[in-house]
Coordinates of N, CA and C in Angstrom, one line a residue:
M20 N 0.8 -1.3 0.0 CA 0.0 0.0 0.1 C 0.8 1.2 0.0
G21 N 1.9 1.4 -0.8 CA 2.7 2.3 -0.7 C 2.4 3.4 -2.1
A22 N 2.9 4.4 -2.2 CA 2.8 5.4 -2.8 C 2.9 5.1 -4.2
Q23 N 2.2 5.5 -5.2 CA 2.1 4.9 -6.4 C 2.8 5.8 -7.4
H24 N 3.9 5.6 -8.0 CA 4.6 6.7 -8.9 C 4.3 6.5 -10.3
S25 N 4.3 7.8 -10.9 CA 3.9 7.8 -12.2 C 5.3 7.6 -12.8
T26 N 5.0 6.8 -14.1 CA 6.2 6.7 -15.1 C 6.2 7.3 -16.2
Q27 N 5.0 8.3 -16.0 CA 5.2 9.5 -17.4 C 5.5 10.4 -17.2
T28 N 6.5 11.2 -18.0 CA 7.1 12.3 -18.0 C 6.6 13.4 -18.9
T29 N 6.7 14.6 -18.3 CA 6.4 15.9 -19.2 C 7.6 16.5 -19.3
T30 N 7.3 17.3 -20.5 CA 8.7 18.3 -21.0 C 7.9 19.6 -20.6
C31 N 8.8 20.6 -20.5 CA 8.4 21.9 -20.8 C 8.8 22.5 -22.0
E32 N 7.9 22.5 -22.7 CA 8.1 23.5 -24.0 C 7.7 25.0 -24.2
P33 N 8.1 25.7 -24.8 CA 7.8 27.3 -24.7 C 6.3 27.0 -25.8
P34 N 5.6 27.9 -25.2 CA 4.4 28.1 -25.9 C 4.3 28.6 -27.4
S35 N 3.4 28.3 -28.2 CA 3.9 28.5 -29.6 C 3.2 30.1 -29.6
K36 N 3.6 30.6 -30.8 CA 3.4 32.1 -31.0 C 1.6 32.3 -31.2
D37 N 1.1 31.5 -31.6 CA -0.5 31.6 -32.0 C -1.1 31.2 -31.0
N38 N -0.7 30.9 -30.0 CA -1.2 30.4 -28.8 C -1.5 31.5 -27.5
V39 N 0.0 32.3 -27.5 CA 0.0 33.4 -26.4 C -1.0 34.7 -26.7
T40 N -1.6 35.0 -25.7 CA -2.2 36.4 -25.9 C -1.5 37.4 -25.1
T41 N -1.1 38.5 -25.8 CA -0.4 39.6 -25.5 C -1.1 40.6 -24.5
S42 N -2.1 40.6 -24.3 CA -2.7 41.4 -23.2 C -3.8 40.5 -22.1
S43 N -3.6 41.2 -20.8 CA -4.3 40.2 -19.9 C -4.9 41.4 -19.2
A44 N -5.6 40.9 -18.5 CA -7.1 41.6 -17.6 C -6.7 42.7 -17.0
F45 N -5.4 42.7 -16.6 CA -5.0 44.3 -15.6 C -4.4 45.2 -16.5
E46 N -4.3 44.7 -17.7 CA -3.5 45.5 -18.7 C -4.6 46.5 -19.5
P47 N -4.3 47.6 -19.9 CA -5.4 48.4 -20.3 C -5.8 47.9 -21.8
G48 N -6.9 47.6 -22.0 CA -7.7 47.2 -23.3 C -7.6 45.6 -23.3
G49 N -7.3 44.8 -21.8 CA -7.0 43.8 -21.6 C -8.6 43.3 -21.0
T50 N -9.2 42.3 -21.4 CA -10.4 41.5 -21.0 C -10.3 40.4 -19.8
A51 N -11.6 40.6 -19.1 CA -11.5 40.0 -17.9 C -11.9 38.4 -17.8
N52 N -12.4 38.2 -19.1 CA -12.4 36.6 -19.4 C -11.5 36.1 -20.2
P53 N -11.2 35.1 -20.2 CA -10.1 34.3 -21.1 C -10.3 34.0 -22.4
P54 N -9.8 33.8 -23.4 CA -10.4 33.6 -24.7 C -10.7 32.6 -24.9
L55 N -11.7 32.3 -25.7 CA -12.7 31.1 -25.7 C -11.9 30.0 -26.7
T56 N -11.8 29.0 -25.7 CA -11.0 27.5 -26.4 C -11.8 26.7 -26.1
P57 N -11.7 25.4 -26.8 CA -12.5 24.1 -26.7 C -12.7 23.7 -25.4
E58 N -11.5 24.1 -24.8 CA -11.5 23.5 -23.2 C -12.3 24.3 -22.4
N59 N -12.2 25.4 -22.5 CA -13.4 26.3 -21.5 C -14.6 26.8 -22.2
A60 N -15.1 26.1 -23.4 CA -16.0 26.7 -24.1 C -17.4 26.3 -23.2
A61 N -17.5 25.0 -22.5 CA -18.4 24.4 -21.9 C -18.7 25.3 -20.3
A62 N -17.6 26.0 -19.9 CA -17.6 26.3 -18.6 C -18.5 27.7 -18.9
P63 N -19.4 27.8 -18.1 CA -20.1 29.1 -17.8 C -19.3 30.3 -17.5
I64 N -19.6 31.9 -17.8 CA -18.9 32.9 -17.6 C -19.5 33.2 -16.5
V65 N -19.0 33.7 -15.6 CA -19.5 34.2 -14.0 C -19.1 35.3 -14.2
P66 N -20.0 36.7 -14.0 CA -19.9 37.8 -13.9 C -19.1 38.1 -12.5
P67 N -18.3 39.3 -12.7 CA -17.8 39.4 -11.2 C -18.5 39.9 -10.3
K68 N -18.3 39.9 -9.0 CA -19.1 40.2 -8.0 C -18.8 41.7 -7.5
P69 N -19.9 42.4 -7.1 CA -19.9 43.7 -6.9 C -19.2 43.9 -5.5
M70 N -18.2 45.2 -5.5 CA -17.4 45.6 -4.2 C -18.2 45.3 -3.4
P71 N -18.1 45.0 -1.9 CA -18.5 45.1 -0.7 C -18.4 46.5 -0.4
Q72 N -19.8 47.0 0.3 CA -19.6 48.3 0.7 C -19.0 48.5 2.2
L73 N -18.4 49.5 2.7 CA -17.4 49.4 3.6 C -18.5 50.4 4.4
M74 N -18.7 49.9 6.0 CA -19.2 50.5 6.8 C -18.5 51.6 7.4
R75 N -19.1 52.4 8.0 CA -18.3 53.7 8.5 C -18.3 53.4 9.9
P76 N -17.0 53.4 10.6 CA -16.8 52.8 12.2 C -17.6 53.3 13.0
E77 N -18.3 52.8 13.9 CA -18.8 53.5 15.1 C -18.2 54.1 16.1
T78 N -18.7 55.3 16.4 CA -17.8 56.1 17.3 C -18.3 55.8 18.6
F79 N -17.6 56.7 19.8 CA -18.0 56.1 21.1 C -19.1 56.4 21.7
E80 N -19.5 57.8 21.2 CA -20.9 57.9 21.8 C -21.8 57.0 21.3
E81 N -21.8 56.7 20.0 CA -23.0 55.9 19.3 C -22.9 54.6 19.6
K82 N -21.4 53.9 20.4 CA -21.5 52.9 20.8 C -22.4 52.7 22.3
L83 N -21.7 54.1 23.0 CA -22.1 53.9 24.3 C -23.9 54.0 24.4
Y84 N -24.5 55.0 23.4 CA -25.7 55.0 23.5 C -26.7 53.6 23.0
R85 N -26.2 53.1 22.1 CA -26.5 51.5 21.7 C -26.6 50.8 22.6
K86 N -25.3 50.9 23.6 CA -25.4 49.6 24.7 C -26.1 50.3 25.8
F87 N -26.1 51.4 26.3 CA -27.2 51.8 27.4 C -28.7 51.5 26.9
K88 N -29.0 51.6 25.5 CA -30.3 51.2 25.2 C -30.6 50.0 25.2
A89 N -29.5 48.7 24.8 CA -29.7 47.4 24.9 C -29.9 47.0 26.2
E90 N -29.0 47.4 27.3 CA -28.9 47.1 28.7 C -29.0 48.2 29.7
P91 N -29.6 48.9 29.7 CA -30.3 50.0 30.5 C -29.9 49.4 32.0
L92 N -29.8 48.5 32.9 CA -29.7 48.3 34.4 C -28.2 48.1 34.5
V93 N -27.1 47.5 33.5 CA -26.0 47.8 33.6 C -25.5 49.2 33.9
P94 N -25.6 50.0 33.4 CA -25.0 51.4 33.6 C -25.5 51.9 34.9
I95 N -26.6 51.7 35.3 CA -27.1 52.2 36.1 C -26.7 51.6 37.4
G96 N -26.3 50.3 37.5 CA -25.7 49.4 38.4 C -24.2 49.9 38.8
C97 N -23.7 50.4 37.8 CA -22.3 50.8 37.6 C -22.2 52.3 38.6
L98 N -23.3 52.9 37.9 CA -23.2 54.5 39.0 C -23.7 53.9 40.5
T99 N -24.3 53.1 40.6 CA -24.5 53.1 42.3 C -23.4 52.5 42.7
T100 N -22.9 51.6 42.1 CA -21.5 51.2 42.7 C -20.6 52.4 43.1
A101 N -20.6 53.3 42.1 CA -19.3 54.2 42.1 C -20.1 55.1 43.2
Y102 N -21.3 55.3 43.1 CA -21.9 56.3 44.1 C -21.6 55.7 45.7
F103 N -21.7 54.5 46.0 CA -21.7 53.9 47.6 C -19.8 53.9 47.5
L104 N -19.2 53.8 46.6 CA -17.3 53.7 46.5 C -17.0 55.3 47.0
A105 N -17.9 56.3 46.5 CA -17.4 57.6 46.5 C -17.8 58.0 48.1
S106 N -19.1 57.7 48.5 CA -19.3 58.0 49.9 C -18.9 57.1 50.8
G107 N -18.6 55.8 50.7 CA -17.7 55.5 51.6 C -16.3 55.7 51.8
I108 N -15.6 56.2 50.7 CA -14.4 57.0 51.0 C -14.7 58.1 51.7
K109 N -15.7 59.0 51.3 CA -15.5 60.2 51.8 C -15.9 59.9 53.7
S110 N -16.9 59.0 53.7 CA -16.9 58.8 55.4 C -15.5 58.3 56.2
F111 N -14.9 57.7 55.2 CA -13.4 57.0 55.7 C -12.5 58.5 56.1
Y112 N -12.9 59.6 55.2 CA -11.9 61.0 55.6 C -12.4 61.5 56.4
N113 N -13.7 61.3 56.6 CA -14.4 62.5 57.9 C -14.3 61.1 58.8
R114 N -13.5 60.4 59.2 CA -13.8 59.5 60.0 C -14.7 59.1 61.0
D115 N -15.5 58.5 60.0 CA -17.0 57.9 60.6 C -16.8 56.6 60.0
P116 N -16.1 55.4 61.1 CA -16.1 54.3 60.5 C -17.4 53.3 60.4
A117 N -18.3 53.8 61.0 CA -19.8 52.9 61.0 C -20.0 53.1 59.6
K118 N -20.6 54.3 59.2 CA -20.8 54.8 57.9 C -19.9 54.6 56.9
S119 N -18.7 54.4 57.1 CA -17.8 54.1 56.0 C -17.8 52.5 55.8
Q120 N -18.1 51.3 57.0 CA -18.1 50.2 56.7 C -19.4 49.9 56.2
T121 N -20.4 50.8 56.5 CA -21.7 50.3 55.8 C -21.7 50.6 54.3
M122 N -21.1 51.6 53.5 CA -21.4 52.3 52.7 C -20.3 51.1 51.7
M123 N -19.3 50.7 52.0 CA -18.4 49.8 51.7 C -19.3 48.2 51.7
R124 N -20.1 47.7 52.5 CA -20.9 46.5 52.2 C -21.9 47.0 51.2
L125 N -22.6 48.0 51.2 CA -23.7 48.5 50.2 C -22.6 48.4 48.8
R126 N -21.3 48.7 48.7 CA -20.8 48.8 47.4 C -20.6 47.4 47.1
V127 N -20.2 46.7 47.7 CA -20.2 45.3 47.4 C -21.4 44.6 47.0
G128 N -22.3 44.7 47.7 CA -23.8 44.6 47.2 C -24.1 45.0 46.0
S129 N -23.9 46.5 45.4 CA -24.5 46.6 44.3 C -23.4 46.4 43.0
Q130 N -22.1 46.1 43.3 CA -21.3 45.2 42.7 C -21.8 43.8 42.4
F131 N -22.0 43.0 43.6 CA -22.9 42.1 42.8 C -24.0 41.9 42.2
A132 N -24.9 42.8 42.5 CA -26.2 43.3 41.5 C -26.1 43.2 40.4
T133 N -24.8 44.2 40.2 CA -24.8 44.3 38.8 C -24.2 43.5 37.7
I134 N -22.9 42.8 38.3 CA -22.4 41.2 37.5 C -23.5 40.4 37.5
M135 N -24.7 40.3 38.4 CA -25.7 39.3 38.1 C -26.3 39.7 37.2
I136 N -26.7 40.9 37.2 CA -27.5 41.6 35.8 C -26.9 41.5 34.5
F137 N -25.5 41.4 34.4 CA -24.7 41.5 33.4 C -25.1 40.1 32.8
I138 N -24.8 38.9 33.6 CA -24.8 37.6 33.3 C -26.1 37.4 33.0
G139 N -27.1 38.0 33.7 CA -28.6 38.0 33.3 C -28.9 38.2 31.8
Y140 N -28.4 39.4 31.3 CA -28.4 39.9 30.1 C -27.7 38.9 29.2
A141 N -26.3 38.6 29.4 CA -25.8 37.9 28.5 C -26.7 36.5 28.3
G142 N -27.0 36.1 29.4 CA -27.7 34.8 29.4 C -29.2 35.0 28.6
M143 N -29.7 35.8 28.4 CA -30.9 36.2 27.9 C -30.6 36.6 26.4
N144 N -29.5 36.9 25.8 CA -29.1 36.7 24.6 C -28.7 35.7 24.1
A145 N -28.2 34.7 24.8 CA -27.6 33.3 24.1 C -28.5 32.5 24.2
F146 N -29.5 32.1 25.2 CA -30.4 30.7 25.1 C -31.8 31.0 24.5
T147 N -32.1 30.3 23.9 CA -33.6 30.3 23.5 C -34.4 29.6 24.3
F148 N -35.6 29.6 24.5 CA -36.4 28.9 25.3 C -37.3 27.7 24.5
D149 N -36.7 27.4 23.4 CA -37.3 26.3 22.4 C -36.9 25.1 23.5
F150 N -37.9 24.3 24.0 CA -37.7 22.7 24.7 C -37.2 21.9 23.9
A151 N -37.8 21.8 22.4 CA -37.0 20.7 22.1 C -37.1 21.0 20.7
P152 N -36.1 21.6 20.0 CA -36.0 22.2 18.7 C -36.8 21.2 17.8
G153 N -37.8 21.6 16.6 CA -38.2 20.7 15.7 C -39.4 19.8 16.0
M154 N -40.0 19.8 17.5 CA -40.7 19.2 18.2 C -42.1 20.1 17.9
A155 N -43.2 19.2 17.9 CA -44.5 20.2 17.7 C -44.5 20.5 19.2
V156 N -45.5 21.8 19.2 CA -45.8 22.7 20.6 C -47.5 21.6 20.6
P157 N -47.7 21.8 21.7 CA -49.4 21.5 21.9 C -50.1 22.2 21.1
S158 N -50.2 23.4 20.9 CA -50.8 24.3 20.5 C -50.8 24.1 19.0
D159 N -49.6 23.6 18.5 CA -49.6 23.5 16.9 C -50.4 22.3 17.1
Q160 N -50.5 21.1 17.7 CA -51.3 19.8 17.6 C -52.6 19.8 17.5
F161 N -53.0 20.8 18.4 CA -54.6 21.0 18.5 C -54.9 22.4 18.4
P162 N -55.0 22.8 17.2 CA -55.2 24.2 16.5 C -56.6 25.1 17.0
Q163 N -57.6 24.0 17.4 CA -58.6 24.3 18.0 C -59.2 23.3 18.9
S164 N -59.6 24.0 20.0 CA -60.1 22.8 21.0 C -61.3 23.2 20.9
K165 N -62.3 22.1 20.8 CA -63.8 21.9 20.5 C -64.3 21.7 21.9
S166 N -65.2 22.5 22.5 CA -66.0 22.1 23.8 C -66.9 20.6 23.4
K167 N -67.3 19.9 24.5 CA -68.4 19.1 24.6 C -69.7 19.5 24.0
G168 N -70.1 19.0 23.2 CA -71.8 19.5 22.7 C -71.7 20.2 21.9
D169 N -70.6 20.2 21.1 CA -70.7 21.4 19.6 C -71.7 20.7 18.9
G170 N -71.8 19.5 18.7 CA -72.5 18.7 17.7 C -71.6 18.9 16.4
D171 N -70.4 18.9 16.1 CA -69.5 18.7 15.1 C -68.9 17.4 15.3
R172 N -69.1 16.4 14.7 CA -68.5 15.2 15.2 C -67.4 15.0 13.7
E173 N -66.4 14.5 13.6 CA -65.5 13.8 12.5 C -65.9 12.6 12.5

């Protein structure tokens, strides 16, 4: 089961003058399609595809607005966390340890809530609620439920 070696040899001959084209598709006056020969006569000529349209890059403000609109609770949680952090640091500088401790605990709680909200948004976007894709839903199986005594029997 080794490799099969071919005994046929090929030689490199220069192309004949009648078979050479002098222009290419990249030169002025060149054609995009190769010349019609018996070998490629049956092949369909495919028109070139249009150039893709380039999109304008999204600015920071546009992205920020889009994200705020899509997930409004995450920035609210971040602002709440920042408020509790600043209030805790201010209480620390004012030498009020009880309020400082309370603010730091609230900061940790708001950080946890913000992370849970972020995970909730990510999970909501990632999962679908189809129980079994391709399986019939009970409402599809029984489109019209008839009550007893309608008088219509099949």
